[in-house]
Coordinates of C-alpha atoms and ligand atoms in Angstrom, one line a residue:
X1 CA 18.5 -5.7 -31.2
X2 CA 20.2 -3.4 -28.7
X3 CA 17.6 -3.5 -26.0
X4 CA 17.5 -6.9 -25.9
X5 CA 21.7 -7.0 -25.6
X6 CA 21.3 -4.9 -22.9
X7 CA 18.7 -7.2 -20.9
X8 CA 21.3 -9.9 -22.2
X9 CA 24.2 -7.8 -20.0
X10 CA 22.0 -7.9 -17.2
X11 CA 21.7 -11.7 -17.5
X12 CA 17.8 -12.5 -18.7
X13 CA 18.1 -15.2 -21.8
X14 CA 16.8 -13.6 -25.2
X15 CA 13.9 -16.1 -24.9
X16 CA 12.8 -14.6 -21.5
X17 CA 12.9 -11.7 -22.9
X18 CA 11.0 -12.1 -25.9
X19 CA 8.4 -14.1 -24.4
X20 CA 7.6 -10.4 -21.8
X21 CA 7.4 -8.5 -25.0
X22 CA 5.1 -10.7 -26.1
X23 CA 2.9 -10.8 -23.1
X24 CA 3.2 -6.8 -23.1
X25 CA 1.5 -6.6 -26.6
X26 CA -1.6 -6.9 -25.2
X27 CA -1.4 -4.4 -22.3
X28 CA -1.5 -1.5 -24.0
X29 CA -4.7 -0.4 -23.6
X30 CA -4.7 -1.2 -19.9
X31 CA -1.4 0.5 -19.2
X32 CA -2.9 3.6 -21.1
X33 CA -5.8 3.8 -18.6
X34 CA -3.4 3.4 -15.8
X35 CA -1.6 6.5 -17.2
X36 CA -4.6 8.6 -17.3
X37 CA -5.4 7.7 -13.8
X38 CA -2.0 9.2 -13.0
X39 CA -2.2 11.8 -15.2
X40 CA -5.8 12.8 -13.4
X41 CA -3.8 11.9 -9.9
X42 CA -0.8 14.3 -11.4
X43 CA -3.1 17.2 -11.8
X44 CA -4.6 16.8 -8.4
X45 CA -1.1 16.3 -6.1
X46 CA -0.4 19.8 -8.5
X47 CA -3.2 21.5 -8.1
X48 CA -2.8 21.2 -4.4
X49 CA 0.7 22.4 -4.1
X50 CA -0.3 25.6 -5.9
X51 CA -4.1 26.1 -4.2
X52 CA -1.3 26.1 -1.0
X53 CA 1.5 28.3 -2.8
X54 CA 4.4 26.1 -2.1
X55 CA 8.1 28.0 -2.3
X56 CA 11.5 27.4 -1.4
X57 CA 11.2 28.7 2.0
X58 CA 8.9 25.5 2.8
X59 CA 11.9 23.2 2.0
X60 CA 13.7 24.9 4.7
X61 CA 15.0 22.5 7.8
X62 CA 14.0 22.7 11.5
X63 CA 15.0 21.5 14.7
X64 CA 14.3 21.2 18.3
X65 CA 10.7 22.2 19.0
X66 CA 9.4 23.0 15.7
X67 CA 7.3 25.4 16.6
X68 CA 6.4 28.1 13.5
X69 CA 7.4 25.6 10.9
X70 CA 6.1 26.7 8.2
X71 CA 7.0 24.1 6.1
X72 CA 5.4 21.5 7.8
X73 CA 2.3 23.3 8.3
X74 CA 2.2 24.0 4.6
X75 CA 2.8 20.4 3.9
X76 CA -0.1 19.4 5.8
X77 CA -2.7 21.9 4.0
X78 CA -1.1 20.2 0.5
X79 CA -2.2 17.0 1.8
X80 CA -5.9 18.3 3.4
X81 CA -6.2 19.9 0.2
X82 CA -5.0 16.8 -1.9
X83 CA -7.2 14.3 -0.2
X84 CA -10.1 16.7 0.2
X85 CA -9.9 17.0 3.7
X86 CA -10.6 19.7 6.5
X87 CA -7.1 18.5 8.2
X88 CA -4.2 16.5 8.1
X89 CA -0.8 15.6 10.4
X90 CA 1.7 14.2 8.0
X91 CA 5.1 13.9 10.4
X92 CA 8.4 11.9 10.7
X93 CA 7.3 11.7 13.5
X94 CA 4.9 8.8 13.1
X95 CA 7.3 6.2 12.3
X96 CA 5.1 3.8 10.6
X97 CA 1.7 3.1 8.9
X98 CA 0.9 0.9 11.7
X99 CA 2.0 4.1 14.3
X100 CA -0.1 6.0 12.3
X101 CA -3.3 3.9 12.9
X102 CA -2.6 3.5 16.4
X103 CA -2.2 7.2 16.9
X104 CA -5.8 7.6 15.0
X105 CA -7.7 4.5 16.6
X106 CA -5.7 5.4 20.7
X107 CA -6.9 9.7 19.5
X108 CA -10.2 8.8 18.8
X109 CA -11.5 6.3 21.3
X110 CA -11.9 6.5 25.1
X111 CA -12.2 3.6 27.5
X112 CA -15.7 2.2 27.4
X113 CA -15.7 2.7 23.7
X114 CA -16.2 -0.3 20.9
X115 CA -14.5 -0.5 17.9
X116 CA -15.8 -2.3 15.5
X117 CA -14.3 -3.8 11.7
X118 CA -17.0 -4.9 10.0
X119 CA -15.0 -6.2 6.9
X120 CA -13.3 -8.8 8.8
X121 CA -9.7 -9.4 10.4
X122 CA -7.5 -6.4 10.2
X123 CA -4.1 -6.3 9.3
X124 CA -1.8 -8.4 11.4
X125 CA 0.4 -5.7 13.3
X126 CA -3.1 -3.8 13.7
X127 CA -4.4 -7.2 16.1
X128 CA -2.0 -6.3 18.3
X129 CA -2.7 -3.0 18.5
X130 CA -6.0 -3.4 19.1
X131 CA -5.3 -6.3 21.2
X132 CA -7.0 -9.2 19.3
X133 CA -3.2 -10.6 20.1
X134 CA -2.3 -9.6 24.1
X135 CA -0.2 -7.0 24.0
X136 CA 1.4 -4.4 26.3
X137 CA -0.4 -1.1 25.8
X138 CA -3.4 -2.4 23.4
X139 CA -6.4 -0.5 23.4
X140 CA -7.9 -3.7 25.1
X141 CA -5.8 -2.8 28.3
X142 CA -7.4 0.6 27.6
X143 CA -10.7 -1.1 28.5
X144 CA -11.8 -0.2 24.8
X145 CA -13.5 -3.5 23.3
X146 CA -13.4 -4.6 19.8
X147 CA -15.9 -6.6 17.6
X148 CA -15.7 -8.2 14.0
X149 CA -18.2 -8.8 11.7
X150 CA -16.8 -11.5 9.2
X151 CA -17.4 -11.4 5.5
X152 CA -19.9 -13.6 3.7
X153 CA -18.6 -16.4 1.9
X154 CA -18.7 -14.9 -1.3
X155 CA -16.4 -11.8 0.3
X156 CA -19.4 -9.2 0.2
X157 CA -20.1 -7.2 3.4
X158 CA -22.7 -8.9 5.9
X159 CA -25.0 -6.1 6.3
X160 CA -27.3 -7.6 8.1
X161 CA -24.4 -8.8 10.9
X162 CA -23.1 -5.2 10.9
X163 CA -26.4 -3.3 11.7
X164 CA -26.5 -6.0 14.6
X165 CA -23.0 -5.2 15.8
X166 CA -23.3 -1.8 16.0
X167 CA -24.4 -0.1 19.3
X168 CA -24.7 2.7 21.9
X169 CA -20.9 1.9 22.8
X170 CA -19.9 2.1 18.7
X171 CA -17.6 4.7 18.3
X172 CA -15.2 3.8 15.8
X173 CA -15.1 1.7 12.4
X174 CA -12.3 0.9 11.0
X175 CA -11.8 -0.4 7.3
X176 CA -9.2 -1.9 5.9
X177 CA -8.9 -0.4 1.7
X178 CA -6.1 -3.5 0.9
X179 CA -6.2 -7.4 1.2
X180 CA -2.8 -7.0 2.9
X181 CA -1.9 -10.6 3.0
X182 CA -5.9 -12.3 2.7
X183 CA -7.2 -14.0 -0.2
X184 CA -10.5 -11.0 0.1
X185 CA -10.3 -8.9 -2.7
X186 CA -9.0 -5.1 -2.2
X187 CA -11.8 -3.1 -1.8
X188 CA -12.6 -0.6 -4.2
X189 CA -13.1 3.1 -3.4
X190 CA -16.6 3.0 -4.4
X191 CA -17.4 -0.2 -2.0
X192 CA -16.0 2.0 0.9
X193 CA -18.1 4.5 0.0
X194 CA -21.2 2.2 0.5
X195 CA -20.0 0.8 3.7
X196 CA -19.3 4.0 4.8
X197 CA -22.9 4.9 4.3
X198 CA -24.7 1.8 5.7
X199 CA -22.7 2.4 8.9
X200 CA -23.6 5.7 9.3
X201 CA -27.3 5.2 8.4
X202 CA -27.6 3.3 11.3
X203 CA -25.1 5.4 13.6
X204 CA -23.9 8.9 12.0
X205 CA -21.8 9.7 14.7
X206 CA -19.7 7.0 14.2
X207 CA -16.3 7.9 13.1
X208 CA -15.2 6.0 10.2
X209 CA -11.7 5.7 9.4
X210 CA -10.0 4.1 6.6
X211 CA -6.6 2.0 6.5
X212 CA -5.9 3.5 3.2
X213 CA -2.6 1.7 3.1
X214 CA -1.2 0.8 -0.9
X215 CA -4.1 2.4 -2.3
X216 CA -3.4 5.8 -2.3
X217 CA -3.6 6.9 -6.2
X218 CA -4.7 4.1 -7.5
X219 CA -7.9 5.3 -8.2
X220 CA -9.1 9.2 -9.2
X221 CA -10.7 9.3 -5.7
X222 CA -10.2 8.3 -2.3
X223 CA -12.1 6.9 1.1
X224 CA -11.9 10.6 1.8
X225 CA -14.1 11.7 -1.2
X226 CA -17.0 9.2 -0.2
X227 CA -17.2 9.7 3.5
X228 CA -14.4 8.5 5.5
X229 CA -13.9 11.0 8.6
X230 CA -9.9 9.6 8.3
X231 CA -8.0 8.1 6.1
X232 CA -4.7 6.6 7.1
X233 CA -0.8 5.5 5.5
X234 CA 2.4 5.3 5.4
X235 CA 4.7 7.6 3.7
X236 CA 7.3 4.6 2.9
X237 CA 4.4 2.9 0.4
X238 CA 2.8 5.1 -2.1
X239 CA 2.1 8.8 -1.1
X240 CA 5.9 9.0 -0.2
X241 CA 6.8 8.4 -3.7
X242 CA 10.0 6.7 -2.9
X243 CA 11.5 9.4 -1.7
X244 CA 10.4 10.1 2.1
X245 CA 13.0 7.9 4.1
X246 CA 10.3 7.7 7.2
X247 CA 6.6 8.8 7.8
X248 CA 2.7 8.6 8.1
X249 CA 0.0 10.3 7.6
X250 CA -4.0 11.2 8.9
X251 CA -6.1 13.2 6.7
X252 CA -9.4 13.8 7.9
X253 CA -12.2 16.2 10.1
X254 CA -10.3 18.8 11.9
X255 CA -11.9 17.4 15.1
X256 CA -10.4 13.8 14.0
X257 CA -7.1 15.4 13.5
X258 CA -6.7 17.8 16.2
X259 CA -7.3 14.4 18.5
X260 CA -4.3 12.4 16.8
X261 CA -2.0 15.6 17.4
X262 CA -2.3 15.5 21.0
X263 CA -2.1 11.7 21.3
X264 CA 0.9 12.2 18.4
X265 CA 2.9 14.7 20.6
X266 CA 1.1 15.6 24.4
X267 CA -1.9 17.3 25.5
X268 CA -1.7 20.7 25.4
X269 CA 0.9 20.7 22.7
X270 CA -0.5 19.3 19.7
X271 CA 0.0 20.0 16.2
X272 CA 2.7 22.9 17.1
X273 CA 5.5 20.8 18.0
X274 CA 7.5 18.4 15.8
X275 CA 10.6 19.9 13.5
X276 CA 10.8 18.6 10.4
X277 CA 15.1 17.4 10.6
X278 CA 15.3 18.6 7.0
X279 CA 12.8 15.8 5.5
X280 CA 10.1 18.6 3.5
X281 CA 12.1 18.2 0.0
X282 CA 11.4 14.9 0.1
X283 CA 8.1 14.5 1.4
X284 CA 6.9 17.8 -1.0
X285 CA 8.9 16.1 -3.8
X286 CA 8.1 12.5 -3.0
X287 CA 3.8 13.4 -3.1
X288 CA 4.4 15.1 -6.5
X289 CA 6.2 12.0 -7.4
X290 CA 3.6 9.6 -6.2
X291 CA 1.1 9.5 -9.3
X292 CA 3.4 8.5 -11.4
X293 CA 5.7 6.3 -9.3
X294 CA 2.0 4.4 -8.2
X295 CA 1.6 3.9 -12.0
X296 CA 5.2 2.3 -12.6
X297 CA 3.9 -0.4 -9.6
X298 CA 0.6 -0.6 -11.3
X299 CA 2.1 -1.9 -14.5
X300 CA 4.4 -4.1 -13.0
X301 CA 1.5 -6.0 -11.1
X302 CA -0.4 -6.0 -13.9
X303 CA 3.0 -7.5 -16.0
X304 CA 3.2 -9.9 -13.7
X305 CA -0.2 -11.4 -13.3
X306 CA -0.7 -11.6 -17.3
X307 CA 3.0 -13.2 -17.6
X308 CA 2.2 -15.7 -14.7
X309 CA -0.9 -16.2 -15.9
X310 CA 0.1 -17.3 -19.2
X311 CA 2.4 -19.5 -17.5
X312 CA -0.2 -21.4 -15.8
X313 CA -0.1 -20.2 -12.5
X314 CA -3.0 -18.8 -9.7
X315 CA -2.9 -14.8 -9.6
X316 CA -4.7 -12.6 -7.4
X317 CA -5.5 -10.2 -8.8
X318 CA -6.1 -11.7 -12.3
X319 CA -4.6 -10.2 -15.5
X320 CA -7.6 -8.3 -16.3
X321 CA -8.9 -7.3 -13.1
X322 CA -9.2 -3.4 -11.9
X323 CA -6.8 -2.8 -9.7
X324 CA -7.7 -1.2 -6.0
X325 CA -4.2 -1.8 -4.8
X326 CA -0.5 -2.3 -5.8
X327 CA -0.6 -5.7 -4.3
X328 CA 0.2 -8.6 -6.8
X329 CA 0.0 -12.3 -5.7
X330 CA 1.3 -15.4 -7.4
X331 CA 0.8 -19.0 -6.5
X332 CA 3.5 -21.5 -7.7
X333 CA 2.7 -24.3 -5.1
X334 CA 6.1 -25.2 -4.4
X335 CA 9.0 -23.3 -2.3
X336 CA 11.0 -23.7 -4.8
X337 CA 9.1 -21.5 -7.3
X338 CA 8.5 -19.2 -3.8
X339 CA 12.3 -18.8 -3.5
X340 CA 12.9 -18.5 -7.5
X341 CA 10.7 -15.9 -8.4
X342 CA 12.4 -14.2 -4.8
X343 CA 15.5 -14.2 -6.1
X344 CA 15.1 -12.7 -9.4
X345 CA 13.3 -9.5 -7.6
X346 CA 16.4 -9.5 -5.5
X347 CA 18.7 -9.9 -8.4
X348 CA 17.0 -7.1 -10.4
X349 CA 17.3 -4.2 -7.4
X350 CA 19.7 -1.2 -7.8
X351 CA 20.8 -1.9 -4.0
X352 CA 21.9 -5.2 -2.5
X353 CA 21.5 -7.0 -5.8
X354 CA 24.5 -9.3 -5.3
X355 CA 23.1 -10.9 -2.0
X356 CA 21.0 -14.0 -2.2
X357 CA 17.7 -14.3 -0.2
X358 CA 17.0 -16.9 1.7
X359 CA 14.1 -18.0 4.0
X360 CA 14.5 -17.9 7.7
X361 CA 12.3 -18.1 10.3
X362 CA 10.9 -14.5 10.8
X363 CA 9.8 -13.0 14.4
X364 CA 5.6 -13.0 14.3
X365 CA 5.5 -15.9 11.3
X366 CA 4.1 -19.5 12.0
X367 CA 6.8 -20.4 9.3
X368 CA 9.7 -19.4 7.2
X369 CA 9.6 -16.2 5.3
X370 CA 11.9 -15.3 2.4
X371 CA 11.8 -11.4 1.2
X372 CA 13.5 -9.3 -1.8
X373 CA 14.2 -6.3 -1.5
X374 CA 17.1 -4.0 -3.1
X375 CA 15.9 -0.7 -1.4
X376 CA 17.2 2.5 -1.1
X377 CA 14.9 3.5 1.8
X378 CA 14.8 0.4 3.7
X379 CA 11.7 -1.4 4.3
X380 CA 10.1 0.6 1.8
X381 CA 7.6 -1.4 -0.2
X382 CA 6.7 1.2 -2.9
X383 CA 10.3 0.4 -4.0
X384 CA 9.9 -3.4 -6.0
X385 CA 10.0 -5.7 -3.2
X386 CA 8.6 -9.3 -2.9
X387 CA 8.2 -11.5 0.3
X388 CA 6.4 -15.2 0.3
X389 CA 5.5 -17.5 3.2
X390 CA 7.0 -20.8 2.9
X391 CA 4.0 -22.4 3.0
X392 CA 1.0 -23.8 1.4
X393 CA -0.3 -22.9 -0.9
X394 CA 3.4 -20.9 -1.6
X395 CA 2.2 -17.6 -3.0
X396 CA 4.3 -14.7 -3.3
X397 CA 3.3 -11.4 -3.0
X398 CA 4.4 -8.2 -4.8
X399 CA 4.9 -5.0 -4.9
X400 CA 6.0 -1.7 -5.9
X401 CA 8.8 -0.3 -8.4
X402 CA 10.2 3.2 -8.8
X403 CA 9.9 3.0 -12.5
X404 CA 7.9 0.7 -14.4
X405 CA 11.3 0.0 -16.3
X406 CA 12.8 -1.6 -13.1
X407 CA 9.6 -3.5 -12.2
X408 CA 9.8 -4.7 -15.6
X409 CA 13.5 -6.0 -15.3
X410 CA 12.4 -7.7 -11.7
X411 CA 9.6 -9.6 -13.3
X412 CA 11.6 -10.7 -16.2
X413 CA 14.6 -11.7 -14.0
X414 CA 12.0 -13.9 -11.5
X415 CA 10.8 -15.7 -14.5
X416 CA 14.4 -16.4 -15.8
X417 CA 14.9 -17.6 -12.3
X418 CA 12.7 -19.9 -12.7
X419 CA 13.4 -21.0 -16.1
X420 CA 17.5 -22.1 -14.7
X421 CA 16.0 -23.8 -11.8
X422 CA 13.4 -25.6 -14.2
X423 CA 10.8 -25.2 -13.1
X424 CA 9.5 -23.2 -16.3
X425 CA 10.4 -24.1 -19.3
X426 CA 9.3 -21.5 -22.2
X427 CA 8.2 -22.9 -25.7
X428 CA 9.4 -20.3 -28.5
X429 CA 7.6 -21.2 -31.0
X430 CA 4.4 -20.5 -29.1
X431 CA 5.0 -16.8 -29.4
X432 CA 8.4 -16.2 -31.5
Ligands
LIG501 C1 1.7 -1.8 5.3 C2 0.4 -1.8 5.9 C3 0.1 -1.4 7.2 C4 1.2 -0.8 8.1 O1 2.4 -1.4 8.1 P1 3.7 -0.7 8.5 O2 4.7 -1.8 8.1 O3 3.7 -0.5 9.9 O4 3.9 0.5 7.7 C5 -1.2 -1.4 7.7 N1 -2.2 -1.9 6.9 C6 -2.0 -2.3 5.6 C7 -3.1 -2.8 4.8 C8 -0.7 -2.3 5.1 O5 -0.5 -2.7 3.9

């Protein structure tokens, strides 16, 4: 068969190959809802470029101050509009997703304030941001103080411990959409929405702000649409669509909003400085993309965790799980399977697939890390990437793809990968 020559070309064994297709015979109906989530998604990112009558002249390039850019005003109202909000500062100028929470978190909060996370630890760049972690400029050195309110053993939200923890000093919740790298589940939108509530039955001033990071289209709504005053990302994992090379974004009440602008840039100046160095095809273009692109990674995780699955191994989430999040984790329980399944990612990439990743001890990690990635926007983890710990209980974790054809050829080429450095061995006749 000619597909399977070419796969052959590109090095995975016919039985690897066969053994996908069979695994994919069942996802059908699950990759057809994940379609019509991004054909709902689609419709929105669409129907928010045109509310905002995008044209050429919005592609146009600015430098120095950026005052009267048009462009990157209109691109903010596509995003407010997209994400149902009154506001929203999407810039190259916020470098990061984690720049982009510290810009809303340092906006919102004055000294004497408390923030509070009442679904557990945040992400790990965020402790030292908040200064969980001493760090130079935390909000902690701000005299802002933080408290936590743990899960419950059986990962729900401790009600009880949040109504306790919130206060006269309470201004700011923050929530955290993706696991990142915990075993929690990814909370779904409708969850948030709950929390959300609780919190502000108790306190309705409180500003609740979501870190909305690899969740962004996942679902037909967002934290936005069930009362999040912010929601925050980075424009290098889904909203970018693979094509922003840099970013973040806020979305949220124009008094939220207006508050990050002058922490972005300066008092005074706000939202009217910041020139746009010729990015707006791409971020216009990337957003339009997203829907789709977000659907690509969907299917791969979803690949992934019935293939592995199959195979024996622990994966979070399981194979017929909803999905919350692009996030796929797999558990082989040895480095070896760690570095195997790391190698095939790297193997399959457009970029960079000729170098070999191995793991070395990263800056901020307790041990060795190895990561795959072949990206053409560097960093980006909406492109397929993979990065594992080497430690117990030696999970990877997944993400992304462009096109659900590459992320297709990565998970193939991780489990022939494994198969050469035996530690799989597939039994045709179990599914020839
Ligand atoms: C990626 C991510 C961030 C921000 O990370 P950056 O690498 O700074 O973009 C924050 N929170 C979560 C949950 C994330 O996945």
């Amino acid at each position: 068969m000619e597909l399977e020559t070419m796969y052959r070309k590109l090095g995975i064994d016919k039985t690897v190959y066969r053994f996908g297709e069979h695994v994919l015979e069942k996802l059908q109906e699950r990759f057809r809802e994940i379609d019509r989530v991004a054909e709902y998604n689609q419709m929105k990112v669409i129907g928010a470029m045109q509310e905002n009558r995008v044209n050429a002249t919005h592609f146009a390039a600015t430098t120095g101050y950026g005052y009267d850019d048009a462009g990157r005003d209109n691109l903010e109202k596509v995003y407010a509009s997209c994400f149902h909000t009154e506001a929203a500062l999407v810039r190259p100028q916020i470098t990061c997703g984690t720049h982009a929470l510290a810009v809303a978190l340092a906006a919102n909060l004055r000294p004497g304030d408390e923030l509070l996370s009442p679904a557990g630890k945040p992400y790990d760049t965020l402790e030292e941001v908040i200064g969980i972690r001493d760090s130079v400029g935390s909000l902690k050195e701000y005299g802002i103080s933080y408290r936590q309110v743990d899960l419950l053993p059986d990962n729900s939200f401790d009600y009880e411990g949040i109504r306790q923890a919130i206060h006269e000093k309470t201004k700011l919740v923050t929530i955290q959409r993706s696991k990142g790298y915990q075993t929690r589940p990814t909370y779904s939108v409708r969850q948030i929405g709950e929390l959300i509530a609780f919190v502000k039955s108790i306190k309705p001033a409180v500003i609740c702000m979501v870190d909305n990071c690899y969740g962004e289209f996942v679902e037909t709504i967002e934290p936005s649409d069930v009362g999040a005053d912010m929601i925050v990302g980075s424009l290098i994992k889904n909203p970018g669509g693979g094509l922003a090379p840099i970013g973040g974004y806020i979305c949220g009440t124009k008094a939220c909003v207006e508050q990050c602008a002058y922490r972005l840039s300066a008092p005074g100046l706000g939202q009217e400085v910041g020139a746009n160095l010729g990015l707006m095809p791409a971020f216009y273009q990337g957003l339009f993309l997203a829907p789709t692109v977000v659907a690509s990674a969907l299917k791969g995780a979803v690949f992934a965790a019935n293939l592995y699955e199959q195979l024996g191994f622990s994966v979070i989430p399981n194979g017929s799980e909803s999905r919350h999040d692009i996030i796929q984790a797999i558990t082989f329980g040895t480095p070896e399977g760690v570095i195997a399944f790391c190698k095939g990612i790297q193997a399959a990439a457009p970029v960079d697939s000729y170098v070999v990743p191995e793991p070395w001890p990263m800056p901020g990690y307790d041990s060795d890390v190895i990561m795959a990635a072949g990206a053409f926007v560097q960093g980006s983890s909406i492109e397929l990437s993979a990065d594992g710990p080497i430690r117990p209980p030696y999970a990877v974790y997944f993400q992304g793809g462009l096109t659900w054809q590459h992320a297709k050829l990565g998970i193939l080429m991780s489990l022939q990968k494994l198969c050469e450095a035996g530690i799989v061995q597939l039994d045709e006749t179990q599914f020839a």
